[in-house]
């Protein structure tokens, strides 16, 4: 079943229960009766698992050491956007950060900061998306927290997820592993998530709606780790700051240079058009549903074959290589053959994109 | 050195570096150059440790399974209050939740949601407090995230901490362990934190300033676990909702009744006076620096002796007992001998107290 149909089916399977309140109020964050009513109104039920059912201040978890540990707070606006909402974004965002560590995502914490007045229907839809995304990503929400702030002291809802993953036995991911000659692969079309959000904010209308590509990247990463192990030198999802910023960070961290070829960077016509209209460079636009892999040159072709056979990697491409020739710099060969340096994102191109 | 002197010394040891910006702007949350400038302006230095230095999307951690895992978002207002600020509160709050699981706190994630316009001096003071609290609690911030929202879409700063602890080998903490006859011990005076915050908000003036008791409770918990092991049946810090709410939750979870004796509940004159002035019941006021232990009756006296010898437990007291006689209810014998049922907190007595 395609992803969107599965989401619709999930919404149907999880109707909101009858409640004696329509909106979330300050009292729902008090820790008292109203907080219990909110949590017992279906929150615990919908996220149900043995660890969460312990109902303690924290969860007791069996893990295999070493673990990967990562956190993200999500403040995206609008909270509901084409292709998703803040709930699944918060799950996939943290799951993907674990995947980029070469870790199998296992457990999430989930913390809400809700602005007083949020309609319960919106909160419910977010919860259902979280449940759906957790099932997709095979992770469990095992502990959580809910705070409510006054009107005008928040913005509908902020979500923090923090994740624990178990390092994949074949993974050895670190900027230090990157060598001159390594190939740089991107797993899909760039700038999709950022432009889907910007299109809504700017009221752009296209023939087909531009949708966020937010998804679980771990299945693709797992296949690469299984097949190529330590030949996968580095992984990173180019979220805030985009591909250009992440590759600049890598160049700084490994002390080598990076050459990119603009014509090789996968970009949909629709996203390219939206970027042109808004005067944005797609290499600085935030992504959610793609990752960058830096791999041993002699396996790069095979990596591409494996990636393209996965659900999320059909548009994967080799977009450049690591070089000794201009240490700590990222140089782009443009579509008309010129070469220019790509710096990190300066300023704030797209606030609150995740 | 007393706690407050140590805090002052820490502030002196960590002067804010010279920066080319005075306030935090949206760009500092972009993930680009400004975010790097902010993090490299001293954030990484001040929180420095080997795990954080990996500078990856997540940290790689060695842990001993099973672990405890807990999360809290802190939205307290005001951000700076007598006895502390949101920074140390966020560290101790999560450290204490781990302690209540019978776990030795090990690692924290740290995530900021900052409202555009926060003065850098305030952010720095919060960071220094986080560093100080982490040293006190022997935990390390190993991964983090910084988001910035527009003016009017947040409230200065919200902080999420999520913690990993290792279960103490002698700990066996669960509501299921609680038995009729168990004694209920509180480790210190109740309602101090909540009334310190409320006094500031309401502009109450006392002869000596009423200060939050926020602190690391793990050292006291560790001593109890070492000395009494599985005779410590249950631990919980009575934060939001106060002692009455937490004991109601326990009564629900274990299916037994709880008898409390009002005269035995430690309460400072100053806090009692503040509660009377504001019409608040101290048993519903939020706490930070105390915990409740439910222990095997025959060791209760010794537990009290051990607690009173710790830095945070001088005012510890046995305040009640578990009973079969009124299952799932908490009954208070008042100072004049009457008996009344204590329910959970209803409504929102003290919004944004943590």
Short mmCIF file of N, CA, C and O in Angstrom, two decimals, chain B residues 46-92:
data_model
loop_
_atom_site.label_atom_id
_atom_site.label_comp_id
_atom_site.label_asym_id
_atom_site.label_seq_id
_atom_site.Cartn_x
_atom_site.Cartn_y
_atom_site.Cartn_z
N UNK B 46 32.21 25.19 27.08
CA UNK B 46 31.78 25.18 28.47
C UNK B 46 31.22 23.82 28.88
O UNK B 46 31.37 23.40 30.03
N UNK B 47 30.63 23.12 27.92
CA UNK B 47 30.05 21.81 28.24
C UNK B 47 31.00 20.66 27.87
O UNK B 47 30.63 19.49 27.98
N UNK B 48 32.19 21.01 27.47
CA UNK B 48 33.16 20.08 26.87
C UNK B 48 33.26 18.70 27.54
O UNK B 48 33.38 18.59 28.76
N UNK B 49 33.21 17.66 26.74
CA UNK B 49 33.57 16.30 27.18
C UNK B 49 33.81 15.48 25.92
O UNK B 49 33.49 15.90 24.81
N UNK B 50 34.37 14.30 26.10
CA UNK B 50 34.79 13.51 24.93
C UNK B 50 33.62 13.13 24.02
O UNK B 50 33.79 13.03 22.81
N UNK B 51 32.46 12.90 24.61
CA UNK B 51 31.32 12.48 23.79
C UNK B 51 30.79 13.65 22.98
O UNK B 51 30.53 13.52 21.78
N UNK B 52 30.64 14.79 23.62
CA UNK B 52 30.13 15.98 22.92
C UNK B 52 31.10 16.40 21.82
O UNK B 52 30.69 16.87 20.76
N UNK B 53 32.40 16.17 22.06
CA UNK B 53 33.42 16.56 21.09
C UNK B 53 33.34 15.78 19.78
O UNK B 53 33.98 16.14 18.80
N UNK B 54 32.57 14.70 19.76
CA UNK B 54 32.43 13.95 18.51
C UNK B 54 31.74 14.80 17.44
O UNK B 54 31.90 14.54 16.25
N UNK B 55 30.99 15.83 17.88
CA UNK B 55 30.33 16.77 16.95
C UNK B 55 29.53 16.07 15.86
O UNK B 55 29.47 16.53 14.73
N UNK B 56 28.95 14.93 16.16
CA UNK B 56 28.11 14.24 15.18
C UNK B 56 26.66 14.59 15.49
O UNK B 56 26.38 15.33 16.41
N UNK B 57 25.73 14.04 14.70
CA UNK B 57 24.31 14.28 14.98
C UNK B 57 23.89 13.61 16.27
O UNK B 57 22.87 13.97 16.86
N UNK B 58 24.63 12.63 16.69
CA UNK B 58 24.31 11.93 17.93
C UNK B 58 25.60 11.53 18.59
O UNK B 58 26.69 11.62 18.01
N UNK B 59 25.51 11.07 19.84
CA UNK B 59 26.69 10.65 20.58
C UNK B 59 26.74 9.13 20.62
O UNK B 59 25.71 8.46 20.61
N UNK B 60 27.95 8.58 20.67
CA UNK B 60 28.16 7.14 20.83
C UNK B 60 28.52 6.89 22.29
O UNK B 60 29.50 7.44 22.78
N UNK B 61 27.75 6.08 22.98
CA UNK B 61 27.91 5.95 24.43
C UNK B 61 28.03 4.49 24.86
O UNK B 61 27.22 3.65 24.43
N UNK B 62 28.97 4.21 25.75
CA UNK B 62 28.98 2.89 26.38
C UNK B 62 28.04 2.93 27.58
O UNK B 62 28.10 3.84 28.40
N UNK B 63 27.15 1.98 27.69
CA UNK B 63 26.22 1.94 28.83
C UNK B 63 26.12 0.51 29.34
O UNK B 63 26.41 -0.44 28.62
N UNK B 64 25.70 0.40 30.61
CA UNK B 64 25.46 -0.92 31.18
C UNK B 64 23.95 -1.15 31.22
O UNK B 64 23.21 -0.38 31.82
N UNK B 65 23.48 -2.14 30.53
CA UNK B 65 22.04 -2.44 30.45
C UNK B 65 21.60 -3.12 31.74
O UNK B 65 22.39 -3.86 32.31
N UNK B 66 20.35 -2.95 32.20
CA UNK B 66 19.33 -2.08 31.62
C UNK B 66 19.57 -0.62 32.02
O UNK B 66 20.21 -0.34 33.03
N UNK B 67 19.02 0.26 31.20
CA UNK B 67 19.14 1.69 31.50
C UNK B 67 17.76 2.24 31.87
O UNK B 67 16.73 1.66 31.54
N UNK B 68 17.79 3.39 32.56
CA UNK B 68 16.57 4.17 32.76
C UNK B 68 16.64 5.35 31.79
O UNK B 68 17.73 5.85 31.48
N UNK B 69 15.47 5.79 31.31
CA UNK B 69 15.40 6.80 30.25
C UNK B 69 14.24 7.72 30.59
O UNK B 69 13.12 7.25 30.83
N UNK B 70 14.49 9.01 30.65
CA UNK B 70 13.43 9.93 31.06
C UNK B 70 13.60 11.29 30.40
O UNK B 70 14.73 11.70 30.08
N UNK B 71 12.50 12.00 30.19
CA UNK B 71 12.55 13.29 29.51
C UNK B 71 11.69 14.32 30.22
O UNK B 71 10.70 13.98 30.85
N UNK B 72 12.09 15.59 30.15
CA UNK B 72 11.30 16.69 30.68
C UNK B 72 11.60 17.95 29.88
O UNK B 72 12.76 18.23 29.59
N UNK B 73 10.55 18.68 29.55
CA UNK B 73 10.72 20.01 28.99
C UNK B 73 10.45 21.01 30.10
O UNK B 73 9.46 20.87 30.83
N UNK B 74 11.30 22.01 30.22
CA UNK B 74 11.17 23.01 31.28
C UNK B 74 10.73 24.33 30.67
O UNK B 74 11.33 24.81 29.72
N UNK B 75 9.64 24.88 31.23
CA UNK B 75 9.04 26.10 30.69
C UNK B 75 8.83 27.10 31.82
O UNK B 75 7.97 27.99 31.72
N UNK B 76 9.61 26.98 32.90
CA UNK B 76 9.39 27.78 34.10
C UNK B 76 9.47 29.28 33.80
O UNK B 76 10.25 29.72 32.95
N UNK B 77 8.63 30.04 34.47
CA UNK B 77 8.70 31.48 34.41
C UNK B 77 8.61 32.04 35.82
O UNK B 77 7.76 31.59 36.59
N UNK B 78 9.47 32.96 36.26
CA UNK B 78 10.58 33.51 35.48
C UNK B 78 11.72 32.51 35.29
O UNK B 78 11.86 31.58 36.09
N UNK B 79 12.51 32.76 34.25
CA UNK B 79 13.62 31.88 33.90
C UNK B 79 14.71 31.93 35.00
O UNK B 79 15.33 30.91 35.30
N UNK B 80 14.91 33.10 35.59
CA UNK B 80 15.83 33.25 36.72
C UNK B 80 14.98 33.47 37.97
O UNK B 80 14.09 34.32 37.98
N UNK B 81 15.23 32.70 39.00
CA UNK B 81 14.41 32.77 40.21
C UNK B 81 15.33 32.62 41.43
O UNK B 81 16.48 32.17 41.28
N UNK B 82 14.86 32.98 42.61
CA UNK B 82 15.72 32.87 43.79
C UNK B 82 16.14 31.42 44.00
O UNK B 82 15.29 30.54 44.06
N UNK B 83 17.46 31.19 44.02
CA UNK B 83 17.97 29.84 44.23
C UNK B 83 18.33 29.10 42.96
O UNK B 83 18.81 27.97 43.03
N UNK B 84 18.14 29.73 41.79
CA UNK B 84 18.51 29.01 40.58
C UNK B 84 17.99 29.63 39.31
O UNK B 84 17.50 30.77 39.31
N UNK B 85 18.12 28.89 38.23
CA UNK B 85 17.54 29.30 36.96
C UNK B 85 17.15 28.04 36.18
O UNK B 85 17.40 26.91 36.62
N UNK B 86 16.57 28.26 35.01
CA UNK B 86 16.04 27.13 34.23
C UNK B 86 17.11 26.12 33.84
O UNK B 86 16.82 24.94 33.62
N UNK B 87 18.38 26.57 33.80
CA UNK B 87 19.47 25.68 33.39
C UNK B 87 19.71 24.57 34.40
O UNK B 87 19.64 23.38 34.07
N UNK B 88 19.99 24.94 35.65
CA UNK B 88 20.23 23.89 36.63
C UNK B 88 18.97 23.10 36.93
O UNK B 88 19.03 21.90 37.20
N UNK B 89 17.81 23.79 36.88
CA UNK B 89 16.54 23.09 37.08
C UNK B 89 16.39 21.96 36.06
O UNK B 89 15.95 20.85 36.40
N UNK B 90 16.76 22.25 34.80
CA UNK B 90 16.62 21.25 33.73
C UNK B 90 17.57 20.08 33.95
O UNK B 90 17.24 18.94 33.62
N UNK B 91 18.75 20.36 34.48
CA UNK B 91 19.69 19.26 34.77
C UNK B 91 19.19 18.44 35.96
O UNK B 91 19.02 17.22 35.87
N UNK B 92 18.94 19.12 37.08
CA UNK B 92 18.54 18.39 38.28
C UNK B 92 17.19 17.69 38.10
O UNK B 92 16.97 16.60 38.62
#
